[in-house]
Structure formats: structure tokens, C-alpha cells
mmCIF file of C-alpha atoms in Angstrom:
data_model
loop_
_atom_site.group_PDB
_atom_site.id
_atom_site.type_symbol
_atom_site.label_atom_id
_atom_site.label_comp_id
_atom_site.label_asym_id
_atom_site.label_seq_id
_atom_site.Cartn_x
_atom_site.Cartn_y
_atom_site.Cartn_z
ATOM 1 C CA MET A 559 -26.378 -9.149 47.046
ATOM 2 C CA LYS A 560 -26.671 -8.447 43.200
ATOM 3 C CA LEU A 561 -25.057 -11.587 42.032
ATOM 4 C CA LEU A 562 -26.843 -13.771 44.907
ATOM 5 C CA LEU A 563 -30.239 -13.239 43.857
ATOM 6 C CA LEU A 564 -29.606 -13.541 40.483
ATOM 7 C CA HIS A 565 -27.833 -17.122 40.998
ATOM 8 C CA MET A 566 -31.344 -17.543 42.960
ATOM 9 C CA LEU A 567 -33.362 -16.251 40.213
ATOM 10 C CA VAL A 568 -31.320 -18.888 37.711
ATOM 11 C CA HIS A 569 -31.956 -21.748 39.599
ATOM 12 C CA MET A 570 -35.585 -21.193 40.103
ATOM 13 C CA LEU A 571 -36.471 -19.839 36.573
ATOM 14 C CA VAL A 572 -33.828 -22.065 34.287
ATOM 15 C CA ALA A 573 -36.356 -24.879 34.177
ATOM 16 C CA GLN A 574 -39.127 -22.946 32.535
ATOM 17 C CA ASN A 575 -37.814 -20.491 30.510
ATOM 18 C CA PRO A 576 -34.137 -20.239 29.626
ATOM 19 C CA CYS A 577 -34.527 -17.371 27.528
ATOM 20 C CA ARG A 578 -36.630 -15.664 29.487
ATOM 21 C CA VAL A 579 -34.679 -15.591 32.163
ATOM 22 C CA VAL A 580 -31.931 -14.526 29.908
ATOM 23 C CA PHE A 581 -33.259 -11.771 28.770
ATOM 24 C CA CYS A 582 -34.197 -10.356 32.779
ATOM 25 C CA ILE A 583 -30.842 -11.130 33.489
ATOM 26 C CA ALA A 584 -29.191 -8.504 30.589
ATOM 27 C CA GLU A 585 -30.708 -5.774 32.180
ATOM 28 C CA GLN A 586 -29.472 -5.168 34.925
ATOM 29 C CA PHE A 587 -26.463 -5.423 33.294
ATOM 30 C CA ASP A 588 -24.385 -2.462 31.166
ATOM 31 C CA SER A 589 -23.063 -4.276 28.223
ATOM 32 C CA VAL A 590 -23.386 -8.183 26.617
ATOM 33 C CA VAL A 591 -20.052 -8.661 27.581
ATOM 34 C CA ASP A 592 -21.117 -8.244 31.316
ATOM 35 C CA LEU A 593 -24.019 -10.560 30.571
ATOM 36 C CA ASN A 594 -21.719 -13.134 29.535
ATOM 37 C CA SER A 595 -19.274 -13.463 32.172
ATOM 38 C CA PHE A 596 -21.734 -13.842 34.679
ATOM 39 C CA VAL A 597 -23.609 -16.619 32.526
ATOM 40 C CA GLN A 598 -20.241 -18.121 32.470
ATOM 41 C CA THR A 599 -19.862 -18.157 35.974
ATOM 42 C CA CYS A 600 -22.861 -20.727 36.804
ATOM 43 C CA SER A 601 -21.803 -23.523 35.715
ATOM 44 C CA HIS A 602 -25.416 -25.432 37.090
ATOM 45 C CA ALA A 603 -27.113 -23.585 34.198
ATOM 46 C CA TYR A 604 -24.130 -22.923 31.186
ATOM 47 C CA GLN A 605 -25.334 -24.847 29.280
ATOM 48 C CA VAL A 606 -28.764 -23.876 28.696
ATOM 49 C CA LEU A 607 -28.263 -20.605 29.221
ATOM 50 C CA ASN A 608 -25.604 -20.134 26.844
ATOM 51 C CA PRO A 609 -27.710 -20.107 23.523
ATOM 52 C CA CYS A 610 -30.143 -17.629 24.470
ATOM 53 C CA VAL A 611 -26.585 -15.304 25.134
ATOM 54 C CA TYR A 612 -26.417 -15.404 21.400
ATOM 55 C CA GLN A 613 -30.191 -14.775 20.747
ATOM 56 C CA TYR A 614 -30.051 -12.075 22.944
ATOM 57 C CA ASN A 615 -26.608 -10.800 21.276
ATOM 58 C CA SER A 616 -29.139 -11.045 18.136
ATOM 59 C CA GLN A 617 -31.523 -8.956 18.782
ATOM 60 C CA HIS A 618 -30.008 -6.990 21.113
ATOM 61 C CA GLY A 619 -26.018 -6.872 20.923
ATOM 62 C CA SER A 620 -25.323 -6.136 17.282
ATOM 63 C CA SER A 621 -24.577 -9.421 16.463
ATOM 64 C CA THR A 622 -20.874 -8.294 17.474
ATOM 65 C CA ALA A 623 -20.654 -11.869 18.968
ATOM 66 C CA LEU A 624 -20.542 -12.833 15.755
ATOM 67 C CA PHE A 625 -18.256 -10.594 14.149
ATOM 68 C CA TRP A 626 -15.472 -11.031 16.677
ATOM 69 C CA ALA A 627 -15.933 -14.722 15.136
ATOM 70 C CA ALA A 628 -15.091 -13.845 12.284
ATOM 71 C CA ALA A 629 -11.972 -11.575 13.010
ATOM 72 C CA GLN A 630 -10.825 -13.655 14.854
ATOM 73 C CA GLY A 631 -11.269 -17.449 13.384
ATOM 74 C CA ARG A 632 -13.323 -18.811 16.208
ATOM 75 C CA GLU A 633 -15.846 -21.457 14.073
ATOM 76 C CA THR A 634 -17.871 -22.921 17.065
ATOM 77 C CA THR A 635 -18.700 -19.112 18.390
ATOM 78 C CA ALA A 636 -19.438 -17.953 14.898
ATOM 79 C CA GLN A 637 -21.971 -21.244 14.659
ATOM 80 C CA GLU A 638 -23.249 -20.715 18.157
ATOM 81 C CA SER A 639 -24.004 -16.528 16.338
ATOM 82 C CA LEU A 640 -26.095 -17.819 13.621
ATOM 83 C CA ALA A 641 -27.552 -20.346 14.470
ATOM 84 C CA ALA A 642 -29.356 -18.234 17.261
ATOM 85 C CA HIS A 643 -29.596 -15.843 14.552
ATOM 86 C CA ARG A 644 -31.390 -18.022 12.704
ATOM 87 C CA ALA A 645 -33.693 -18.989 15.564
ATOM 88 C CA ALA A 646 -34.884 -15.600 16.312
ATOM 89 C CA ARG A 647 -34.438 -13.253 13.261
ATOM 90 C CA SER A 648 -35.859 -13.903 9.567
ATOM 91 C CA VAL A 649 -34.009 -15.388 6.791
ATOM 92 C CA GLN A 650 -32.892 -11.637 5.431
ATOM 93 C CA ALA A 651 -32.553 -10.195 8.678
ATOM 94 C CA THR A 652 -29.092 -13.532 9.005
ATOM 95 C CA ARG A 653 -28.251 -13.334 5.252
ATOM 96 C CA THR A 654 -27.324 -9.335 6.276
ATOM 97 C CA VAL A 655 -25.457 -10.447 9.541
ATOM 98 C CA ALA A 656 -23.437 -13.300 6.905
ATOM 99 C CA GLU A 657 -22.487 -11.133 4.348
ATOM 100 C CA GLN A 658 -21.434 -8.512 6.480
ATOM 101 C CA ALA A 659 -19.503 -10.889 8.849
ATOM 102 C CA LEU A 660 -17.396 -11.939 5.401
ATOM 103 C CA PHE A 661 -15.121 -8.588 5.345
ATOM 104 C CA PRO A 662 -14.130 -9.169 9.019
ATOM 105 C CA ALA A 663 -13.444 -13.015 8.332
ATOM 106 C CA ALA A 664 -11.444 -12.339 4.434
ATOM 107 C CA ASP A 665 -9.567 -9.325 5.788
ATOM 108 C CA TYR A 666 -8.196 -11.766 8.523
ATOM 109 C CA GLY A 667 -7.829 -14.452 6.335
ATOM 110 C CA HIS A 668 -9.839 -17.273 8.077
ATOM 111 C CA SER A 669 -11.452 -19.339 4.906
ATOM 112 C CA ALA A 670 -13.260 -21.758 7.721
ATOM 113 C CA ILE A 671 -15.796 -18.809 8.763
ATOM 114 C CA VAL A 672 -15.725 -17.494 4.628
ATOM 115 C CA ARG A 673 -16.934 -20.870 4.025
ATOM 116 C CA LEU A 674 -19.413 -20.770 7.503
ATOM 117 C CA LEU A 675 -20.661 -18.324 6.194
ATOM 118 C CA LEU A 676 -20.925 -18.482 2.777
ATOM 119 C CA ALA A 677 -23.007 -21.565 3.477
ATOM 120 C CA VAL A 678 -25.847 -19.507 4.947
ATOM 121 C CA LYS A 679 -28.714 -18.889 2.474
ATOM 122 C CA GLY A 680 -29.386 -16.629 0.169
ATOM 123 C CA VAL A 681 -25.475 -15.340 0.818
ATOM 124 C CA ASP A 682 -23.744 -12.658 -1.655
ATOM 125 C CA PRO A 683 -20.216 -13.617 -2.095
ATOM 126 C CA ASP A 684 -20.328 -10.775 -4.131
ATOM 127 C CA ALA A 685 -21.947 -7.989 -1.390
ATOM 128 C CA LYS A 686 -20.803 -4.725 -1.514
ATOM 129 C CA ILE A 687 -19.629 -3.647 2.327
ATOM 130 C CA ASP A 688 -21.661 -0.684 1.734
ATOM 131 C CA ALA A 689 -22.513 1.636 -0.901
ATOM 132 C CA VAL A 690 -20.139 4.629 -0.764
ATOM 133 C CA SER A 691 -16.776 2.158 -0.540
ATOM 134 C CA ARG A 692 -18.110 -0.419 -2.524
ATOM 135 C CA GLU A 693 -15.531 -2.747 -1.580
ATOM 136 C CA THR A 694 -15.944 -6.959 -1.621
ATOM 137 C CA PRO A 695 -15.005 -9.802 -0.092
ATOM 138 C CA LEU A 696 -13.271 -10.264 -2.319
ATOM 139 C CA ILE A 697 -11.147 -7.324 -3.391
ATOM 140 C CA ARG A 698 -10.883 -7.538 1.072
ATOM 141 C CA ALA A 699 -8.873 -10.954 0.831
ATOM 142 C CA ALA A 700 -6.778 -9.491 -1.661
ATOM 143 C CA LYS A 701 -5.809 -6.423 -0.155
ATOM 144 C CA SER A 702 -4.940 -9.009 3.076
ATOM 145 C CA GLY A 703 -3.390 -11.028 0.543
ATOM 146 C CA HIS A 704 -4.709 -13.602 1.709
ATOM 147 C CA GLY A 705 -4.979 -16.532 -0.752
ATOM 148 C CA GLU A 706 -6.943 -18.928 0.696
ATOM 149 C CA VAL A 707 -10.255 -16.954 1.007
ATOM 150 C CA VAL A 708 -9.161 -15.515 -2.542
ATOM 151 C CA ASP A 709 -9.621 -19.161 -3.430
ATOM 152 C CA VAL A 710 -13.335 -20.380 -1.632
ATOM 153 C CA LEU A 711 -14.277 -17.222 -3.612
ATOM 154 C CA LEU A 712 -13.718 -17.984 -7.044
ATOM 155 C CA ALA A 713 -14.887 -21.211 -6.383
ATOM 156 C CA THR A 714 -18.153 -20.282 -5.716
ATOM 157 C CA GLN A 715 -18.126 -18.522 -9.182
ATOM 158 C CA ARG A 716 -20.604 -16.243 -8.028
ATOM 159 C CA VAL A 717 -17.741 -12.639 -7.575
ATOM 160 C CA ASP A 718 -16.943 -10.402 -9.840
ATOM 161 C CA PRO A 719 -13.139 -10.846 -10.412
ATOM 162 C CA ASN A 720 -12.281 -6.873 -11.348
ATOM 163 C CA ALA A 721 -14.885 -5.410 -8.676
ATOM 164 C CA ARG A 722 -14.212 -2.014 -9.045
ATOM 165 C CA ASP A 723 -14.217 -0.192 -5.076
ATOM 166 C CA ARG A 724 -14.576 3.633 -4.634
ATOM 167 C CA TRP A 725 -11.086 4.660 -4.951
ATOM 168 C CA GLY A 726 -10.639 2.256 -8.591
ATOM 169 C CA PHE A 727 -8.732 -1.083 -7.135
ATOM 170 C CA ARG A 728 -9.975 -4.481 -8.534
ATOM 171 C CA PRO A 729 -8.794 -7.627 -6.528
ATOM 172 C CA LEU A 730 -6.071 -7.729 -8.553
ATOM 173 C CA LEU A 731 -4.442 -4.227 -8.279
ATOM 174 C CA GLY A 732 -5.090 -4.740 -4.048
ATOM 175 C CA ALA A 733 -2.947 -8.189 -4.396
ATOM 176 C CA ALA A 734 -0.001 -5.623 -6.645
ATOM 177 C CA ALA A 735 -0.123 -3.544 -4.788
ATOM 178 C CA GLY A 736 0.999 -5.644 -1.263
ATOM 179 C CA PRO A 737 2.887 -7.233 -2.895
ATOM 180 C CA HIS A 738 1.013 -10.799 -2.939
ATOM 181 C CA GLU A 739 2.859 -12.420 -5.180
ATOM 182 C CA ALA A 740 0.451 -15.883 -4.717
ATOM 183 C CA VAL A 741 -2.579 -14.349 -4.846
ATOM 184 C CA VAL A 742 -1.600 -11.648 -8.038
ATOM 185 C CA ARG A 743 -0.067 -15.653 -10.302
ATOM 186 C CA ARG A 744 -3.934 -16.822 -9.032
ATOM 187 C CA LEU A 745 -6.142 -13.908 -10.089
ATOM 188 C CA LEU A 746 -3.853 -13.774 -13.416
ATOM 189 C CA ALA A 747 -4.796 -17.262 -14.114
ATOM 190 C CA THR A 748 -8.244 -16.903 -13.142
ATOM 191 C CA PRO A 749 -10.656 -16.471 -15.996
ATOM 192 C CA GLY A 750 -11.635 -12.578 -17.062
ATOM 193 C CA VAL A 751 -8.867 -10.401 -14.521
ATOM 194 C CA ASP A 752 -8.548 -8.185 -16.804
ATOM 195 C CA PRO A 753 -4.066 -7.801 -16.290
ATOM 196 C CA HIS A 754 -4.503 -3.689 -17.674
ATOM 197 C CA VAL A 755 -7.191 -2.570 -15.383
ATOM 198 C CA ARG A 756 -6.269 0.833 -13.083
ATOM 199 C CA ASP A 757 -7.254 1.906 -9.745
ATOM 200 C CA GLN A 758 -8.759 5.994 -9.616
ATOM 201 C CA ASN A 759 -4.542 7.497 -9.942
ATOM 202 C CA GLY A 760 -4.151 5.553 -13.258
ATOM 203 C CA TRP A 761 -2.486 2.633 -11.741
ATOM 204 C CA THR A 762 -1.438 -0.577 -13.198
ATOM 205 C CA ALA A 763 -1.087 -3.989 -11.461
ATOM 206 C CA LEU A 764 2.891 -2.805 -13.263
ATOM 207 C CA ALA A 765 3.148 -0.031 -11.797
ATOM 208 C CA TRP A 766 2.583 -1.509 -8.449
ATOM 209 C CA VAL A 767 4.907 -4.299 -8.392
ATOM 210 C CA ALA A 768 7.659 -1.860 -10.208
ATOM 211 C CA GLN A 769 7.047 0.008 -7.656
ATOM 212 C CA HIS A 770 7.771 -2.159 -5.020
ATOM 213 C CA GLY A 771 10.458 -4.402 -6.909
ATOM 214 C CA HIS A 772 8.966 -8.193 -7.388
ATOM 215 C CA ALA A 773 10.909 -8.733 -10.728
ATOM 216 C CA ALA A 774 9.756 -12.016 -10.676
ATOM 217 C CA LEU A 775 5.813 -10.199 -11.104
ATOM 218 C CA VAL A 776 6.995 -7.805 -13.731
ATOM 219 C CA GLU A 777 8.941 -10.647 -15.656
ATOM 220 C CA LEU A 778 5.594 -12.919 -15.071
ATOM 221 C CA LEU A 779 3.221 -9.614 -16.338
ATOM 222 C CA LEU A 780 5.259 -8.369 -19.681
ATOM 223 C CA THR A 781 6.211 -12.206 -20.520
ATOM 224 C CA THR A 782 2.838 -13.647 -19.847
ATOM 225 C CA TYR A 783 0.692 -11.552 -20.267
ATOM 226 C CA GLY A 784 1.725 -9.002 -22.618
ATOM 227 C CA VAL A 785 0.631 -5.706 -20.505
ATOM 228 C CA ASP A 786 2.594 -2.061 -21.743
ATOM 229 C CA PRO A 787 5.558 -1.853 -19.700
ATOM 230 C CA GLN A 788 4.719 1.619 -20.363
ATOM 231 C CA PRO A 789 1.030 3.437 -18.885
ATOM 232 C CA ARG A 790 1.734 6.616 -17.849
ATOM 233 C CA ASP A 791 -0.762 7.733 -14.486
ATOM 234 C CA ASP A 792 -2.713 10.423 -13.592
ATOM 235 C CA ALA A 793 1.346 11.886 -13.048
ATOM 236 C CA GLY A 794 2.664 11.657 -16.250
ATOM 237 C CA ASN A 795 4.390 8.162 -13.944
ATOM 238 C CA THR A 796 5.314 5.325 -15.680
ATOM 239 C CA PRO A 797 6.737 1.752 -14.051
ATOM 240 C CA LEU A 798 10.040 2.609 -14.879
ATOM 241 C CA PHE A 799 9.754 5.941 -12.812
ATOM 242 C CA HIS A 800 8.476 4.021 -9.645
ATOM 243 C CA ALA A 801 10.984 1.299 -9.668
ATOM 244 C CA ALA A 802 14.088 3.563 -10.193
ATOM 245 C CA ARG A 803 12.669 6.162 -7.141
ATOM 246 C CA ASP A 804 13.273 3.671 -5.505
ATOM 247 C CA GLY A 805 15.960 2.202 -6.471
ATOM 248 C CA HIS A 806 15.177 -1.868 -7.601
ATOM 249 C CA GLU A 807 17.535 -2.101 -10.538
ATOM 250 C CA GLU A 808 16.603 -5.995 -11.359
ATOM 251 C CA VAL A 809 13.556 -4.152 -12.244
ATOM 252 C CA VAL A 810 15.079 -1.174 -14.194
ATOM 253 C CA ASP A 811 16.969 -3.664 -16.075
ATOM 254 C CA ILE A 812 14.019 -5.837 -16.725
ATOM 255 C CA LEU A 813 12.214 -3.249 -17.752
ATOM 256 C CA LEU A 814 14.764 -1.411 -20.317
ATOM 257 C CA ARG A 815 15.343 -5.301 -21.173
ATOM 258 C CA SER A 816 11.845 -4.761 -22.941
ATOM 259 C CA GLY A 817 13.014 -2.689 -25.648
ATOM 260 C CA ALA A 818 9.653 -1.307 -25.148
ATOM 261 C CA VAL A 819 10.287 1.883 -23.022
ATOM 262 C CA ASP A 820 11.242 5.705 -23.608
ATOM 263 C CA ILE A 821 14.247 6.164 -21.347
ATOM 264 C CA GLU A 822 13.385 10.083 -22.237
ATOM 265 C CA ALA A 823 9.375 10.332 -21.324
ATOM 266 C CA THR A 824 9.126 12.483 -19.009
ATOM 267 C CA ASP A 825 6.232 13.350 -15.766
ATOM 268 C CA ASP A 826 4.678 16.236 -15.601
ATOM 269 C CA ASP A 827 7.254 17.584 -13.833
ATOM 270 C CA GLY A 828 9.708 16.961 -16.792
ATOM 271 C CA GLN A 829 11.195 14.660 -15.302
ATOM 272 C CA THR A 830 12.288 11.656 -16.796
ATOM 273 C CA ALA A 831 13.982 8.060 -15.060
ATOM 274 C CA LEU A 832 17.465 9.261 -14.659
ATOM 275 C CA THR A 833 17.056 13.060 -12.997
ATOM 276 C CA ILE A 834 14.785 10.703 -10.567
ATOM 277 C CA ALA A 835 17.155 8.613 -9.880
ATOM 278 C CA ALA A 836 19.953 10.572 -9.459
ATOM 279 C CA SER A 837 17.045 12.804 -7.404
ATOM 280 C CA SER A 838 16.646 9.456 -5.206
ATOM 281 C CA GLY A 839 21.298 8.713 -4.869
ATOM 282 C CA HIS A 840 20.672 5.687 -6.272
ATOM 283 C CA GLY A 841 24.086 4.757 -8.578
ATOM 284 C CA GLY A 842 23.981 1.396 -9.266
ATOM 285 C CA VAL A 843 19.964 2.662 -11.814
ATOM 286 C CA VAL A 844 22.045 5.513 -12.849
ATOM 287 C CA GLN A 845 24.796 3.135 -14.132
ATOM 288 C CA LEU A 846 21.492 1.509 -15.816
ATOM 289 C CA LEU A 847 19.841 4.121 -17.559
ATOM 290 C CA LEU A 848 23.175 5.606 -18.894
ATOM 291 C CA ALA A 849 24.103 2.660 -20.082
ATOM 292 C CA ALA A 850 21.152 2.454 -22.003
ATOM 293 C CA GLY A 851 21.373 5.857 -23.296
ATOM 294 C CA ALA A 852 19.695 7.987 -21.204
ATOM 295 C CA ASN A 853 20.809 11.983 -21.404
ATOM 296 C CA ALA A 854 22.845 12.713 -18.947
ATOM 297 C CA ASP A 855 21.873 16.476 -19.492
ATOM 298 C CA ILE A 856 18.392 16.870 -19.350
ATOM 299 C CA LYS A 857 16.466 19.383 -17.475
ATOM 300 C CA ASP A 858 13.585 19.374 -16.537
ATOM 301 C CA ALA A 859 9.853 21.951 -15.361
ATOM 302 C CA TRP A 860 12.819 23.934 -13.295
ATOM 303 C CA SER A 861 15.847 23.302 -15.877
ATOM 304 C CA GLU A 862 17.509 21.266 -13.680
ATOM 305 C CA THR A 863 20.045 18.541 -14.506
ATOM 306 C CA PRO A 864 19.921 14.922 -13.110
ATOM 307 C CA LEU A 865 23.516 15.874 -11.682
ATOM 308 C CA SER A 866 22.310 19.305 -10.063
ATOM 309 C CA LYS A 867 19.803 16.875 -8.660
ATOM 310 C CA ALA A 868 22.242 14.823 -7.216
ATOM 311 C CA VAL A 869 24.398 18.023 -5.891
ATOM 312 C CA GLN A 870 20.639 19.032 -4.344
ATOM 313 C CA GLY A 871 20.945 15.661 -2.520
ATOM 314 C CA GLY A 872 24.419 15.008 -1.399
ATOM 315 C CA TRP A 873 23.980 12.455 -3.107
ATOM 316 C CA VAL A 874 27.657 11.530 -3.868
ATOM 317 C CA GLU A 875 27.438 8.004 -5.209
ATOM 318 C CA VAL A 876 25.349 9.498 -8.658
ATOM 319 C CA VAL A 877 27.651 13.220 -8.450
ATOM 320 C CA GLU A 878 30.865 10.399 -9.142
ATOM 321 C CA ILE A 879 28.676 8.247 -12.357
ATOM 322 C CA LEU A 880 27.118 11.461 -13.537
ATOM 323 C CA LEU A 881 30.750 13.356 -13.626
ATOM 324 C CA ALA A 882 32.704 9.927 -15.153
ATOM 325 C CA THR A 883 30.012 10.723 -18.194
ATOM 326 C CA GLU A 884 32.646 13.393 -19.357
ATOM 327 C CA THR A 885 29.105 15.015 -21.289
ATOM 328 C CA VAL A 886 27.132 16.412 -18.861
ATOM 329 C CA ASP A 887 27.903 20.340 -18.230
ATOM 330 C CA ARG A 888 29.156 21.246 -14.731
ATOM 331 C CA ASN A 889 27.849 24.378 -15.582
ATOM 332 C CA SER A 890 24.133 24.303 -16.162
ATOM 333 C CA ARG A 891 21.946 26.841 -14.908
ATOM 334 C CA ASP A 892 18.626 26.256 -13.902
ATOM 335 C CA ALA A 893 15.590 28.625 -13.819
ATOM 336 C CA ASP A 894 16.877 29.803 -11.015
ATOM 337 C CA GLY A 895 20.395 30.504 -12.960
ATOM 338 C CA ARG A 896 22.010 28.164 -10.459
ATOM 339 C CA THR A 897 24.548 26.415 -11.116
ATOM 340 C CA PRO A 898 25.183 22.701 -9.174
ATOM 341 C CA LEU A 899 28.827 23.697 -7.298
ATOM 342 C CA SER A 900 25.403 26.985 -6.161
ATOM 343 C CA ARG A 901 23.433 24.664 -4.188
ATOM 344 C CA ALA A 902 26.317 22.569 -3.115
ATOM 345 C CA ALA A 903 27.953 25.566 -1.775
ATOM 346 C CA GLU A 904 24.259 26.348 -0.428
ATOM 347 C CA ASP A 905 23.762 23.030 1.428
ATOM 348 C CA GLY A 906 26.959 22.789 2.591
ATOM 349 C CA TYR A 907 28.053 19.830 0.594
ATOM 350 C CA VAL A 908 32.322 19.478 0.629
ATOM 351 C CA GLU A 909 32.744 16.358 -0.807
ATOM 352 C CA VAL A 910 30.222 17.069 -3.762
ATOM 353 C CA ALA A 911 31.432 20.676 -4.373
ATOM 354 C CA GLU A 912 35.337 19.343 -4.468
ATOM 355 C CA LEU A 913 34.604 17.025 -6.727
ATOM 356 C CA LEU A 914 32.468 19.572 -8.926
ATOM 357 C CA LEU A 915 35.775 21.778 -8.409
ATOM 358 C CA ALA A 916 38.232 19.232 -9.554
ATOM 359 C CA ALA A 917 35.688 18.401 -13.026
ATOM 360 C CA GLY A 918 36.141 21.833 -14.065
ATOM 361 C CA ALA A 919 33.530 23.855 -12.436
ATOM 362 C CA ASP A 920 33.266 27.357 -12.329
ATOM 363 C CA PRO A 921 32.986 29.177 -8.821
ATOM 364 C CA GLU A 922 32.425 32.432 -10.075
ATOM 365 C CA ILE A 923 29.013 31.719 -12.086
ATOM 366 C CA ALA A 924 27.058 34.157 -10.804
ATOM 367 C CA ASP A 925 23.257 33.227 -10.334
ATOM 368 C CA ASP A 926 20.006 35.181 -11.014
ATOM 369 C CA GLU A 927 20.602 37.391 -7.914
ATOM 370 C CA GLY A 928 24.089 37.711 -8.930
ATOM 371 C CA LYS A 929 25.484 35.702 -6.236
ATOM 372 C CA VAL A 930 28.260 33.843 -6.552
ATOM 373 C CA PRO A 931 29.161 29.947 -5.054
ATOM 374 C CA ARG A 932 31.013 31.144 -2.644
ATOM 375 C CA GLU A 933 28.674 34.109 -1.048
ATOM 376 C CA TRP A 934 26.027 31.128 -1.018
ATOM 377 C CA ALA A 935 28.459 29.213 1.240
ATOM 378 C CA GLU A 936 28.387 32.518 3.418
ATOM 379 C CA GLU A 937 25.393 33.009 3.716
ATOM 380 C CA TYR A 938 24.469 29.874 5.286
ATOM 381 C CA GLY A 939 27.578 29.988 7.580
ATOM 382 C CA ASN A 940 29.434 26.822 5.548
ATOM 383 C CA GLU A 941 32.773 28.675 6.001
ATOM 384 C CA ILE A 942 34.632 25.494 5.352
ATOM 385 C CA LEU A 943 33.206 25.254 1.913
ATOM 386 C CA ALA A 944 33.356 29.620 1.785
ATOM 387 C CA ASN A 945 37.071 29.057 2.077
ATOM 388 C CA LEU A 946 37.266 26.685 -0.417
ATOM 389 C CA LEU A 947 35.757 28.665 -2.200
ATOM 390 C CA ARG A 948 37.634 31.618 -2.377
ATOM 391 C CA ASP A 949 40.916 29.725 -1.901
ATOM 392 C CA GLY A 950 40.318 27.826 -5.179
ATOM 393 C CA ASP A 951 42.298 25.126 -3.150
ATOM 394 C CA SER A 952 40.746 21.408 -1.316
ATOM 395 C CA MET A 953 44.530 21.855 0.131
ATOM 396 C CA GLN A 954 43.318 25.080 2.620
ATOM 397 C CA LEU A 955 40.359 22.561 4.762
#
């Protein structure tokens, strides 16, 4: 009955004051979505009433139609919504809502919508989304890897290519964190972009692309833009550390060949790139670092060596590589007096323990608690290892 009465109302009043009809109908529904659905069921009046729906949305619906269009890339809807804003609201209000809509358009890479919004009188292409995050449309587009939107914004020549948000992210850093190669290259080629910028944690573009293993961008930043190959972040990490931690052999090789990295540099925990690679189980990176002269027996803040780290991770390949150097101390003690064999016994790594014993590790060295490796194996229920250490003969397995 409600719908029938509303349809009658539409037919009687649409010719007199269509927007008044829409506003009266709107009071009968709980949401703008319901209003829009109703108008579309009335084919006779749809073309007359539809602009009024946009007008109602601009005045009472928080401009949801425009934001939806910006996120979905619906150019016609965006145009009609903007037209309704111009008709019903002030120039300043229209400019403000257009600036806000730039962000979903940039997030989702809708360059046509971005152009449409930039055409609104007075729109600032470098507007901040809010006073807290301080993100700009360029930062959002760069983070999302939308190169065409980045091009559109840069072409205005009214955006700061080094704008910084609350987290210290700049457009270049956002693109590098992706990593979005095309956007990184575009930004680096933009006059005024600083390739040395850092985020709030001290990460540079080089650190981000090294972490992701993007060799081409690492090479570009080092050779074309001359960035520092060894910038330290707030935790003392360098790009070499990031690449080593994630096993990016090609990037590690590029950084080592630059001749400008300190292979024995340590982070805040006293770990070198070799320590980190060994701890993460990356045998290829370990070999590269050893070949470049890394100290295989260096100790970190806990007096643990790369061998000890590899043992605790159960990384058989890395343990083999380190033992093959014949220079590592098989019986090195950490801050608790524990040897690599003691750690292997606790964790139950039989194959690792066999390698250590074959390389001459002493099974009778007691730690600061007075325990020998066999006792750790027994305490943690590693019977096979306990027998191996008790008998000193892997044939007992």
C-alpha cells in the first residue's frame, strides 16, 4: 500500500516540483539506497527524478554517491553527483567534497575520476586527507602502485613530490615499499624528488627495495642516483641486512660489489649480515658473505656466532657451509656458556648434532648450569640424541 501511494504521488507531482517529490519520498525510507531503488522502479519518472536523488544525496547523504563512484571508477555517477553538488551547495563545499573523493580514486587507480575531480574549481591536488595522517593523493597513489594516477597528479605541477605523512612516508618510499617499479622509476625521474628520504623508522627507498629483493631498483638507486648503500635505520639495520634476512642473493651480490658496504657492520643486537643470513637459513647468502671475507666466528650481543644461530634454526645446509670453512669454533660458548652442540641437543636436531660431532665438537663441555649436551637432550625428551651423545657413535641410531 505504501508503494502504491508513493507511485501515485510521483505521477501527480513530478511535473510540478520533481525534487520536492524526491525529498518527500525520502522521508518514507530508511536510507538513500532504498530511495534510489524506488526511483528506478518508476520508469516513467526516472529521468526527471534521478538528478534530484543526487541532489538529496549531496545534501543529506554525506556525498556517498560521489565517494562510491570514485572508488568504483564510475565516471557518469561521479559527474552527476558533482553536478548536483554544484546546484545545491556552495563552491567551497563542492571543492571540499571533490578533494575528499580524490583519495578513493587514487587508492583504486581511477585516473579518469581523478581528472574529473581536479577539474572542479579550486580543488587542491595536494590536499591532506586529514590533519592527523597528513596523506596526500600522490602518496596514496604511489603506495598502491597506480602509475597513471601518479602521472596525472604530477602533471598538475601543484603537488609536493616529497610530501610526508605522519609515518614519514613519502611518495617514493610508498612506491618502494610495494615495490612498484614503474612508479619508483617515474618518481625518481621527477625533478625535486629526493632519493635519500627516510620514513619514521629510518628506512630509505634502497632499504625497502632490498628487502623485497628487487635487484633492478637496487642497481638503479646505487648507480644512477648515487644513494648511500649503507644507510642505517633506527634499529641499526642496513639494506644488506634486509636482503640477507630474506635470502635475496642477487641483491646481496650487488651491494657487496658496490665496494661501499661494511661487511662487518652490526645492528643494535650486534648481529652482522652473516649472522642474520645464518639465523634465517639462507645458505646462498651465507656463501656470498663468506666469499667476501665475512668473519664466520663473530659474536653478537648474546655471544652467539653464526654457527650457533644456524644450529638453533636447524639449518643443516648452513651448518655444513660454516663447518666447511674449517675456521669456525665448533665449541664456541654463548652468554649462557652453551655450545652449538648443546643447543642442537636441546632442540632435537639429530642431523645437525651429527655434523657437529663429525667436525670435532666436544660433547662433554658443561654450560653455566653445569649441564652437558646429553643432559639437555634427556631433559627435553630427545632420546635419539641422548643416545648419540652418550655413546658417541651415530651408528647407534
